[in-house]
Amino acid sequence: MLVELSIRDLALIEAAELAFGPGLNVITGETGAGKSLLVGALDLILGGRAKAGAGAMVRQGAKEARIEARFELDPASDRGRAVAAFLEDELEDFAAGFAETGELILGRSLTDAGRTRARIDQRPVPLKALRGLAGVLLELHGQNDHQRLCQADEQRELLDAFGGHHQALADYAAARADALVAADALSSFHDRCAERRDRIDLLRFQAGELEEARLEGGELAPLGDERELLRHGEELATELGGACQELSEGDGALLDRLRGLHRIVEAWRARVGGLDEASTALHEAVLHTEEASATLVSFVSGVEVDPRRLDEVEERMAELERLCERFDTDEAGLLARADELADELAGLEEEESGLDELEARATATLDALAQAAAGLTAARSSAAAPLAKEVEAALAGLGLEKARFEVRLEPLGATPAGEAPEEEAEAPAGADAERPEAHQADDPGASRATWAAAHVASLAPFGPHGAEAPVFVLAANPGEPAAPLADVASGGEVARIMLALRGVLVACESGRTLVFDEVDAGVGGRLGPQVAARLRKLGEAHQVLCVTHLPSIAAAAHLHLKVQKGQRSGRTTTLVQELTGDARLGELADMIAGGAEEATARAEAARLLEVHT
């Protein structure tokens, strides 16, 4: 529960330390005294925005306004476990400290420059984190916030809280998430169908080109050499043939002359010294020349002038060079590109063949979603009548004895009551629709795409929170038709229905701090005691803070705080004090008759206090 609220330099509040207790805590005071500032401070703790701007909320002459709210909870209680779960998920660094002490200090500061900061246990945190944690601890109903009861989301949450539909909601949310993923995959498949098939055609064409080329790798260099031989065959035969003649075949051939010279030197080497080196060199020259001559003769004999082969070589080289340019790579890269094309093509062809699996998955998840939705609908149907019965009983104690309260479940997309239905359209394919087979249409692809579009459309009745919207319906007086709250309930009636609902939901949750800012607005003095009894009863399960002008509600409080204006150092300031004993009696008398010393007012105040002792 909220134990202390500390406020510094917020508007008219220079410094205030408020201590709260369990049960019903009321805040009273004259209009304009600053009661709304206390509620505004709690709204800032909840992450709300300063209505007039952060800078304007800082007390004149101060640099910063600070609000701190200290909460104490038993970590083992339901609320304590909810706080611990939030901390584990969102603010893990704070979880251990809370588990040990059961205490949390939530803070918010506003600077005169218009900036704000959020803190938990004196450590800065994102505002979103403060807002989330404060929402687990605190619930604020402002002067018009009870009108939230007219909103569809609020009514749905209240019915689900009463029925304890947490597991059914979780099952439905999981089934819907699966169905949406499957439908998205199916839709994406068909959205990409034309693009994918164009890509498959291109890949098949390119892979076919490379396959027909019968790539071997390392062909270009040998082909280039062969092309040069074929291009210059006649010239080579002429010039190299002449070289062969000069080396070994003609009269006076170089090889014959070298041999003769070697014989002369060799003859003299046997007779005189000093010719060994020359003789050896000439012998080697003869051997090298014989080898060169044999190689040239063999080469020249192999040179052919073959125009047809030249055409084949040039055609092959042109093909390889064209493929290199087309695929922007070299000869080695063509082989790698062929492998890449084969892998991509195999992947796309496998994806193309996966349509049956996608359709089966989409159908299965839609079936599961329909089943989860039916379970949630059944749970809500079972809870609707008991909730309505208990609310009617509570309303009878709040001055609405003849009221009829109902909870209706409106299927999403249903025609609102009183409106004529539109002309019935062809129903989209749903969970029971048969998947199209290839033989069902001349264009199987178009048939299956149509089925996929109808399948996606069939998800429309399944909203984020179920297949229906709970609607609270009221007939406040006999003979009146029942209609949605937003259409028929006055502000006072909605406030009482909200109190009735809160009382009914006491058994569903406990431990939260509930703040009501003038919830008695629109409720006359005759019904004040009933509203007071309801608030005091609510205080048995929750800590309740209530700003009120009704003495009967103030008298029901376990703790009574008074807000008033005062003077300090020549400046107006807001002061807060706890009232007990005669001071509280005087405040109640003042609220009753505007005169704390009036005997009749004091007697009535004493009577009101005695009711709750």
Short mmCIF file of N, CA and C in Angstrom, two decimals, residues 529-602:
data_model
loop_
_atom_site.label_atom_id
_atom_site.label_comp_id
_atom_site.label_asym_id
_atom_site.label_seq_id
_atom_site.Cartn_x
_atom_site.Cartn_y
_atom_site.Cartn_z
N PRO A 529 -24.49 7.82 2.25
CA PRO A 529 -24.17 6.70 3.14
C PRO A 529 -23.94 5.38 2.40
N GLN A 530 -24.76 5.13 1.36
CA GLN A 530 -24.55 3.90 0.61
C GLN A 530 -23.20 3.91 -0.11
N VAL A 531 -22.85 5.05 -0.71
CA VAL A 531 -21.56 5.16 -1.38
C VAL A 531 -20.43 5.01 -0.36
N ALA A 532 -20.63 5.62 0.81
CA ALA A 532 -19.62 5.52 1.86
C ALA A 532 -19.42 4.08 2.29
N ALA A 533 -20.53 3.35 2.46
CA ALA A 533 -20.43 1.96 2.87
C ALA A 533 -19.69 1.13 1.81
N ARG A 534 -19.97 1.44 0.54
CA ARG A 534 -19.31 0.72 -0.54
C ARG A 534 -17.81 0.99 -0.54
N LEU A 535 -17.44 2.27 -0.35
CA LEU A 535 -16.02 2.61 -0.32
C LEU A 535 -15.30 1.98 0.86
N ARG A 536 -15.99 1.99 2.03
CA ARG A 536 -15.37 1.40 3.21
C ARG A 536 -15.22 -0.13 3.04
N LYS A 537 -16.21 -0.75 2.41
CA LYS A 537 -16.12 -2.18 2.12
C LYS A 537 -14.97 -2.46 1.14
N LEU A 538 -14.84 -1.58 0.17
CA LEU A 538 -13.76 -1.72 -0.80
C LEU A 538 -12.40 -1.63 -0.11
N GLY A 539 -12.36 -0.84 0.95
CA GLY A 539 -11.12 -0.68 1.71
C GLY A 539 -10.68 -1.94 2.44
N GLU A 540 -11.55 -2.94 2.51
CA GLU A 540 -11.16 -4.18 3.16
C GLU A 540 -10.19 -4.99 2.29
N ALA A 541 -10.26 -4.79 0.98
CA ALA A 541 -9.38 -5.53 0.07
C ALA A 541 -8.32 -4.65 -0.55
N HIS A 542 -8.60 -3.36 -0.65
CA HIS A 542 -7.66 -2.41 -1.24
C HIS A 542 -7.46 -1.25 -0.30
N GLN A 543 -6.35 -0.58 -0.47
CA GLN A 543 -6.21 0.74 0.17
C GLN A 543 -6.94 1.74 -0.73
N VAL A 544 -7.83 2.52 -0.14
CA VAL A 544 -8.64 3.46 -0.92
C VAL A 544 -8.34 4.88 -0.48
N LEU A 545 -8.03 5.75 -1.43
CA LEU A 545 -7.85 7.18 -1.19
C LEU A 545 -8.97 7.89 -1.92
N CYS A 546 -9.71 8.73 -1.20
CA CYS A 546 -10.89 9.34 -1.81
C CYS A 546 -10.95 10.83 -1.47
N VAL A 547 -10.99 11.66 -2.50
CA VAL A 547 -11.25 13.10 -2.33
C VAL A 547 -12.76 13.28 -2.37
N THR A 548 -13.33 13.89 -1.34
CA THR A 548 -14.79 13.96 -1.27
C THR A 548 -15.25 15.27 -0.66
N HIS A 549 -16.52 15.61 -1.01
CA HIS A 549 -17.21 16.74 -0.38
C HIS A 549 -18.39 16.26 0.48
N LEU A 550 -18.64 14.94 0.48
CA LEU A 550 -19.79 14.43 1.23
C LEU A 550 -19.37 14.05 2.65
N PRO A 551 -20.01 14.58 3.64
CA PRO A 551 -19.65 14.25 5.03
C PRO A 551 -19.86 12.78 5.36
N SER A 552 -20.84 12.15 4.75
CA SER A 552 -21.09 10.74 5.05
C SER A 552 -19.92 9.87 4.59
N ILE A 553 -19.30 10.24 3.47
CA ILE A 553 -18.13 9.48 2.99
C ILE A 553 -16.93 9.79 3.88
N ALA A 554 -16.75 11.06 4.23
CA ALA A 554 -15.62 11.44 5.09
C ALA A 554 -15.72 10.73 6.44
N ALA A 555 -16.94 10.58 6.95
CA ALA A 555 -17.12 9.95 8.26
C ALA A 555 -16.81 8.46 8.22
N ALA A 556 -16.86 7.86 7.03
CA ALA A 556 -16.60 6.42 6.91
C ALA A 556 -15.12 6.09 6.87
N ALA A 557 -14.27 7.10 6.84
CA ALA A 557 -12.85 6.88 6.63
C ALA A 557 -12.17 6.26 7.84
N HIS A 558 -11.14 5.47 7.54
CA HIS A 558 -10.25 5.01 8.60
C HIS A 558 -9.20 6.07 8.91
N LEU A 559 -8.92 6.92 7.92
CA LEU A 559 -7.95 8.01 8.11
C LEU A 559 -8.48 9.22 7.37
N HIS A 560 -8.46 10.40 8.04
CA HIS A 560 -9.05 11.62 7.49
C HIS A 560 -7.96 12.69 7.39
N LEU A 561 -7.72 13.17 6.17
CA LEU A 561 -6.77 14.25 5.93
C LEU A 561 -7.52 15.48 5.44
N LYS A 562 -7.07 16.65 5.92
CA LYS A 562 -7.68 17.90 5.49
C LYS A 562 -6.65 18.76 4.79
N VAL A 563 -7.06 19.32 3.63
CA VAL A 563 -6.21 20.22 2.85
C VAL A 563 -6.77 21.63 3.02
N GLN A 564 -5.90 22.57 3.35
CA GLN A 564 -6.34 23.95 3.48
C GLN A 564 -5.22 24.90 3.09
N LYS A 565 -5.64 26.10 2.75
CA LYS A 565 -4.66 27.13 2.41
C LYS A 565 -4.20 27.84 3.68
N GLY A 566 -2.93 28.28 3.63
CA GLY A 566 -2.40 29.03 4.76
C GLY A 566 -1.38 30.03 4.28
N GLN A 567 -0.80 30.75 5.21
CA GLN A 567 0.21 31.75 4.91
C GLN A 567 1.52 31.34 5.58
N ARG A 568 2.60 31.48 4.83
CA ARG A 568 3.91 31.20 5.38
C ARG A 568 4.90 32.16 4.72
N SER A 569 5.54 32.97 5.55
CA SER A 569 6.50 33.97 5.05
C SER A 569 5.85 34.88 4.02
N GLY A 570 4.59 35.23 4.25
CA GLY A 570 3.89 36.15 3.37
C GLY A 570 3.42 35.55 2.07
N ARG A 571 3.52 34.22 1.92
CA ARG A 571 3.09 33.58 0.68
C ARG A 571 2.02 32.54 0.98
N THR A 572 1.10 32.38 0.00
CA THR A 572 0.05 31.38 0.14
C THR A 572 0.64 29.99 -0.08
N THR A 573 0.26 29.06 0.77
CA THR A 573 0.74 27.69 0.64
C THR A 573 -0.37 26.73 1.00
N THR A 574 -0.26 25.52 0.53
CA THR A 574 -1.24 24.48 0.85
C THR A 574 -0.71 23.62 1.98
N LEU A 575 -1.55 23.42 2.97
CA LEU A 575 -1.16 22.65 4.15
C LEU A 575 -2.04 21.41 4.24
N VAL A 576 -1.48 20.32 4.71
CA VAL A 576 -2.22 19.06 4.88
C VAL A 576 -2.02 18.58 6.31
N GLN A 577 -3.14 18.24 6.97
CA GLN A 577 -3.03 17.71 8.33
C GLN A 577 -4.00 16.55 8.53
N GLU A 578 -3.62 15.61 9.36
CA GLU A 578 -4.50 14.50 9.72
C GLU A 578 -5.46 14.98 10.81
N LEU A 579 -6.73 14.63 10.64
CA LEU A 579 -7.75 15.04 11.61
C LEU A 579 -8.14 13.87 12.49
N THR A 580 -8.19 14.12 13.76
CA THR A 580 -8.68 13.12 14.72
C THR A 580 -9.52 13.84 15.77
N GLY A 581 -10.26 13.09 16.50
CA GLY A 581 -11.00 13.64 17.64
C GLY A 581 -11.89 14.80 17.29
N ASP A 582 -11.80 15.87 18.11
CA ASP A 582 -12.69 17.02 17.94
C ASP A 582 -12.44 17.75 16.64
N ALA A 583 -11.17 17.75 16.17
CA ALA A 583 -10.86 18.42 14.91
C ALA A 583 -11.60 17.75 13.76
N ARG A 584 -11.66 16.45 13.80
CA ARG A 584 -12.38 15.74 12.74
C ARG A 584 -13.89 15.99 12.86
N LEU A 585 -14.39 15.97 14.08
CA LEU A 585 -15.81 16.26 14.29
C LEU A 585 -16.16 17.63 13.75
N GLY A 586 -15.28 18.62 14.00
CA GLY A 586 -15.54 19.97 13.52
C GLY A 586 -15.52 20.05 12.01
N GLU A 587 -14.61 19.34 11.36
CA GLU A 587 -14.55 19.33 9.90
C GLU A 587 -15.81 18.74 9.30
N LEU A 588 -16.30 17.65 9.88
CA LEU A 588 -17.52 17.04 9.38
C LEU A 588 -18.71 17.96 9.57
N ALA A 589 -18.78 18.64 10.73
CA ALA A 589 -19.88 19.58 10.98
C ALA A 589 -19.83 20.72 9.97
N ASP A 590 -18.63 21.18 9.67
CA ASP A 590 -18.47 22.26 8.70
C ASP A 590 -18.94 21.81 7.33
N MET A 591 -18.65 20.54 6.96
CA MET A 591 -19.09 20.00 5.67
C MET A 591 -20.60 19.85 5.62
N ILE A 592 -21.22 19.62 6.80
CA ILE A 592 -22.68 19.42 6.84
C ILE A 592 -23.43 20.73 6.73
N ALA A 593 -23.03 21.72 7.54
CA ALA A 593 -23.83 22.94 7.62
C ALA A 593 -23.02 24.21 7.45
N GLY A 594 -21.76 24.09 7.15
CA GLY A 594 -20.96 25.28 6.96
C GLY A 594 -20.62 25.99 8.25
N GLY A 595 -20.82 25.34 9.38
CA GLY A 595 -20.48 25.97 10.66
C GLY A 595 -20.08 24.92 11.67
N ALA A 596 -18.80 24.86 11.97
CA ALA A 596 -18.30 23.80 12.84
C ALA A 596 -18.85 23.90 14.25
N GLU A 597 -19.36 25.08 14.61
CA GLU A 597 -19.84 25.25 15.98
C GLU A 597 -21.34 25.04 16.10
N GLU A 598 -22.01 24.79 14.98
CA GLU A 598 -23.46 24.58 15.04
C GLU A 598 -23.75 23.26 15.76
N ALA A 599 -24.60 23.33 16.77
CA ALA A 599 -24.86 22.15 17.60
C ALA A 599 -25.49 21.03 16.78
N THR A 600 -26.44 21.39 15.94
CA THR A 600 -27.12 20.34 15.15
C THR A 600 -26.14 19.70 14.17
N ALA A 601 -25.25 20.52 13.58
CA ALA A 601 -24.27 19.98 12.64
C ALA A 601 -23.30 19.05 13.36
N ARG A 602 -22.89 19.46 14.58
CA ARG A 602 -21.95 18.63 15.32
C ARG A 602 -22.63 17.32 15.77
#
